[in-house]
Amino acid sequence: MDNQMMAAVLYGKEHLEVESVEVPEIGHGDVLVRVKTALTCGTDVKVFRRGYHARMIVPPALFGHELAGDIVALGENVRGFRLGQRVVAANSAPCQKCFYCRRGNENLCDDLLFNNGAYAEYIRIPSRIVERNLYEVPAHVSYEDAALIEPLACVLRGLEETSIQPGDSVAVIGLGQTGLWFVGPARV
Ligand SMILES: [Zn+2]
Ligand SMILES: [Zn+2]
C-alpha cells in the first residue's frame, strides 16, 4: 500500500480541503479500515459551518465520522477481527471508569474518545473503539446501511427511554433522523 491517501481535512469555518496525507499508522490495538462508505451527519454540517466542535474535533483535522469499510491492517494485539472483514465503527467510545460511565450514562463520559477521518481512503480505528464499538457487517447488510449505525443507535436509545409501544399514537417533531425513524414502530 502506498503510504499516501486522499482525505478531507477540516481547517476551520467552512474551510475544507481534499488533499494527499499520510495513511494513518496503527498501534498494537488499532485497526486500519479502507473506507467504502462515509456519511454526512448533521453534526458534520454543524461543525463545517462553525469550524469546530468543543469535544469532538479540533481543526486542522481529518473530517467525517460515520463509515463502513474493510479491515486492511490489524495491530498485533487485536482479537476477534480479521483482514478483509467488513466492519462498521462508531465514532466514539466511553472510558467505562468515570463516575458517569459507572452509572450507565456513557454518553456523559468525562473522557469520551472521538474518532474522525471517515472522508478518506483509510481510517485508523483506535483500540478503545475496536474493543467496544467496532462491529462486523453481516453479508446481507450494505456498507451504506451499516454506516448508519450511530444515528440508529441514538434512535433506539430514544425509543427505550420513551417506552413507546407498537400501536401508540405519537407526534413526530422535527425532520431529523430521529423523526424519520420514530414513524416506524408506531401508528401515526
Ligand atoms: Zn454522526
Ligand atoms: Zn467515562
Short mmCIF file of C-alpha atoms and ligand atoms in Angstrom, two decimals:
data_model
loop_
_atom_site.label_atom_id
_atom_site.label_comp_id
_atom_site.label_asym_id
_atom_site.label_seq_id
_atom_site.Cartn_x
_atom_site.Cartn_y
_atom_site.Cartn_z
CA MET A 1 0.00 0.00 0.00
CA ASP A 2 1.22 3.47 -0.92
CA ASN A 3 1.59 5.43 2.30
CA GLN A 4 -0.29 8.42 0.90
CA MET A 5 -4.05 8.74 0.59
CA MET A 6 -6.62 11.37 -0.32
CA ALA A 7 -8.56 12.79 2.62
CA ALA A 8 -10.77 15.74 3.52
CA VAL A 9 -9.07 17.94 6.09
CA LEU A 10 -11.07 20.48 8.07
CA TYR A 11 -9.08 23.68 8.60
CA GLY A 12 -11.77 25.88 10.12
CA LYS A 13 -15.09 27.56 9.45
CA GLU A 14 -16.34 26.38 6.03
CA HIS A 15 -12.77 25.57 5.07
CA LEU A 16 -12.33 22.01 3.93
CA GLU A 17 -9.53 20.78 1.66
CA VAL A 18 -9.27 17.43 -0.09
CA GLU A 19 -5.57 16.67 -0.13
CA SER A 20 -2.92 13.99 -0.01
CA VAL A 21 -1.98 12.95 3.52
CA GLU A 22 -0.19 10.01 5.08
CA VAL A 23 -2.14 6.82 5.65
CA PRO A 24 -2.60 6.66 9.45
CA GLU A 25 -0.21 4.38 11.32
CA ILE A 26 -1.81 1.88 13.65
CA GLY A 27 -0.81 0.92 17.17
CA HIS A 28 -0.90 -2.55 18.74
CA GLY A 29 -4.63 -2.46 19.45
CA ASP A 30 -5.78 -0.45 16.45
CA VAL A 31 -7.34 -1.44 13.15
CA LEU A 32 -6.95 0.22 9.73
CA VAL A 33 -10.12 0.30 7.65
CA ARG A 34 -10.43 1.02 3.94
CA VAL A 35 -13.49 3.26 3.82
CA LYS A 36 -16.24 2.04 1.47
CA THR A 37 -18.99 4.41 2.62
CA ALA A 38 -18.85 7.61 4.64
CA LEU A 39 -21.97 9.55 5.53
CA THR A 40 -22.60 13.21 6.27
CA CYS A 41 -24.21 13.55 9.68
CA GLY A 42 -25.99 16.69 10.88
CA THR A 43 -23.09 17.16 13.27
CA ASP A 44 -20.63 17.25 10.35
CA VAL A 45 -22.66 20.04 8.74
CA LYS A 46 -22.74 21.95 12.04
CA VAL A 47 -19.01 21.50 12.53
CA PHE A 48 -18.30 22.59 8.94
CA ARG A 49 -20.36 25.77 9.41
CA ARG A 50 -18.86 26.62 12.82
CA GLY A 51 -15.35 25.38 12.15
CA TYR A 52 -15.03 23.38 15.35
CA HIS A 53 -16.77 21.18 17.91
CA ALA A 54 -15.79 21.67 21.53
CA ARG A 55 -15.34 17.97 22.28
CA MET A 56 -15.41 16.09 19.00
CA ILE A 57 -12.91 17.73 16.66
CA VAL A 58 -10.28 20.48 16.79
CA PRO A 59 -9.01 21.64 13.38
CA PRO A 60 -6.87 21.12 11.45
CA ALA A 61 -8.10 17.55 11.48
CA LEU A 62 -9.26 14.72 9.29
CA PHE A 63 -13.02 15.01 8.96
CA GLY A 64 -16.08 12.72 8.89
CA HIS A 65 -17.15 10.15 11.46
CA GLU A 66 -19.79 7.74 10.10
CA LEU A 67 -18.35 4.96 7.97
CA ALA A 68 -18.26 1.33 7.00
CA GLY A 69 -15.45 -0.48 5.22
CA ASP A 70 -12.98 -3.36 5.12
CA ILE A 71 -10.18 -4.17 7.54
CA VAL A 72 -6.83 -3.87 5.74
CA ALA A 73 -4.46 -4.00 8.73
CA LEU A 74 -4.64 -5.03 12.38
CA GLY A 75 -2.43 -4.34 15.37
CA GLU A 76 -0.78 -7.41 16.87
CA ASN A 77 -2.98 -7.29 19.98
CA VAL A 78 -6.31 -7.13 18.16
CA ARG A 79 -8.53 -10.15 18.81
CA GLY A 80 -11.84 -11.10 17.23
CA PHE A 81 -11.27 -9.37 13.87
CA ARG A 82 -9.52 -10.41 10.66
CA LEU A 83 -8.16 -8.97 7.44
CA GLY A 84 -10.79 -8.34 4.79
CA GLN A 85 -13.64 -8.31 7.29
CA ARG A 86 -16.50 -5.88 6.56
CA VAL A 87 -16.93 -3.66 9.59
CA VAL A 88 -18.66 -0.58 10.93
CA ALA A 89 -17.11 1.54 13.66
CA ALA A 90 -18.85 4.02 15.92
CA ASN A 91 -17.17 7.40 16.20
CA SER A 92 -16.60 7.29 19.93
CA ALA A 93 -16.01 5.03 22.90
CA PRO A 94 -16.50 5.74 26.62
CA CYS A 95 -13.82 5.17 29.25
CA GLN A 96 -16.03 2.92 31.41
CA LYS A 97 -14.16 4.13 34.51
CA CYS A 98 -15.52 7.59 35.31
CA PHE A 99 -18.49 8.49 37.52
CA TYR A 100 -20.94 8.69 34.59
CA CYS A 101 -19.77 5.50 32.87
CA ARG A 102 -20.15 3.55 36.11
CA ARG A 103 -23.76 4.77 36.33
CA GLY A 104 -24.51 3.62 32.76
CA ASN A 105 -24.51 7.15 31.33
CA GLU A 106 -21.66 6.59 28.88
CA ASN A 107 -22.88 9.49 26.72
CA LEU A 108 -21.82 11.83 29.54
CA CYS A 109 -18.38 10.21 29.90
CA ASP A 110 -15.72 12.59 31.24
CA ASP A 111 -13.19 11.08 28.84
CA LEU A 112 -15.16 10.13 25.73
CA LEU A 113 -12.77 9.27 22.90
CA PHE A 114 -13.78 10.60 19.48
CA ASN A 115 -12.56 9.42 16.11
CA ASN A 116 -12.65 11.45 12.90
CA GLY A 117 -11.28 10.88 9.42
CA ALA A 118 -14.01 8.96 7.58
CA TYR A 119 -13.75 11.20 4.49
CA ALA A 120 -10.59 9.45 3.43
CA GLU A 121 -9.41 6.31 1.72
CA TYR A 122 -8.34 4.78 5.04
CA ILE A 123 -9.16 5.45 8.68
CA ARG A 124 -7.47 4.33 11.87
CA ILE A 125 -9.87 2.86 14.40
CA PRO A 126 -8.24 3.36 17.82
CA SER A 127 -8.05 0.44 20.24
CA ARG A 128 -10.73 1.66 22.61
CA ILE A 129 -13.25 1.80 19.76
CA VAL A 130 -12.01 -1.54 18.41
CA GLU A 131 -12.71 -3.09 21.82
CA ARG A 132 -16.11 -1.51 22.41
CA ASN A 133 -17.66 -0.15 19.25
CA LEU A 134 -16.40 -2.00 16.17
CA TYR A 135 -18.82 -4.50 14.62
CA GLU A 136 -18.80 -6.97 11.77
CA VAL A 137 -21.24 -6.11 8.99
CA PRO A 138 -23.31 -9.18 8.05
CA ALA A 139 -23.20 -10.17 4.37
CA HIS A 140 -26.82 -9.14 3.76
CA VAL A 141 -26.28 -5.58 5.05
CA SER A 142 -24.84 -2.99 2.65
CA TYR A 143 -21.99 -0.65 3.62
CA GLU A 144 -24.42 2.26 3.18
CA ASP A 145 -26.93 0.83 5.66
CA ALA A 146 -24.23 -0.28 8.09
CA ALA A 147 -22.69 3.19 8.21
CA LEU A 148 -25.96 4.46 9.72
CA ILE A 149 -25.33 2.56 12.94
CA GLU A 150 -24.62 5.65 15.06
CA PRO A 151 -27.81 7.58 14.22
CA LEU A 152 -29.75 4.32 14.50
CA ALA A 153 -28.27 3.67 17.96
CA CYS A 154 -29.35 7.16 19.05
CA VAL A 155 -32.89 6.41 17.89
CA LEU A 156 -33.03 3.02 19.61
CA ARG A 157 -31.81 4.61 22.85
CA GLY A 158 -34.52 7.27 22.45
CA LEU A 159 -37.16 4.60 21.91
CA GLU A 160 -36.07 2.78 25.05
CA GLU A 161 -36.19 5.99 27.08
CA THR A 162 -39.72 6.90 25.92
CA SER A 163 -41.14 3.36 26.36
CA ILE A 164 -43.06 3.85 23.10
CA GLN A 165 -45.05 0.74 22.05
CA PRO A 166 -46.48 -0.51 18.73
CA GLY A 167 -50.00 0.89 18.43
CA ASP A 168 -49.26 4.08 20.39
CA SER A 169 -50.26 7.39 18.85
CA VAL A 170 -47.26 9.67 18.58
CA ALA A 171 -46.35 13.17 17.50
CA VAL A 172 -43.18 13.45 15.43
CA ILE A 173 -41.35 16.72 15.99
CA GLY A 174 -38.60 17.78 13.63
CA LEU A 175 -37.33 16.41 10.34
CA GLY A 176 -34.04 14.93 11.53
CA GLN A 177 -33.01 11.30 11.54
CA THR A 178 -34.84 10.74 14.82
CA GLY A 179 -38.12 11.98 13.38
CA LEU A 180 -37.88 9.67 10.40
CA TRP A 181 -37.14 6.60 12.46
CA PHE A 182 -39.85 7.25 15.03
CA VAL A 183 -42.54 6.75 12.39
CA GLY A 184 -41.70 3.04 12.07
CA PRO A 185 -42.96 1.24 15.12
CA ALA A 186 -45.91 3.43 15.99
CA ARG A 187 -49.29 4.26 14.43
CA VAL A 188 -49.43 7.91 13.42
ZN ZN B 1 -22.95 11.38 13.48
ZN ZN B 2 -16.26 7.58 31.25
#
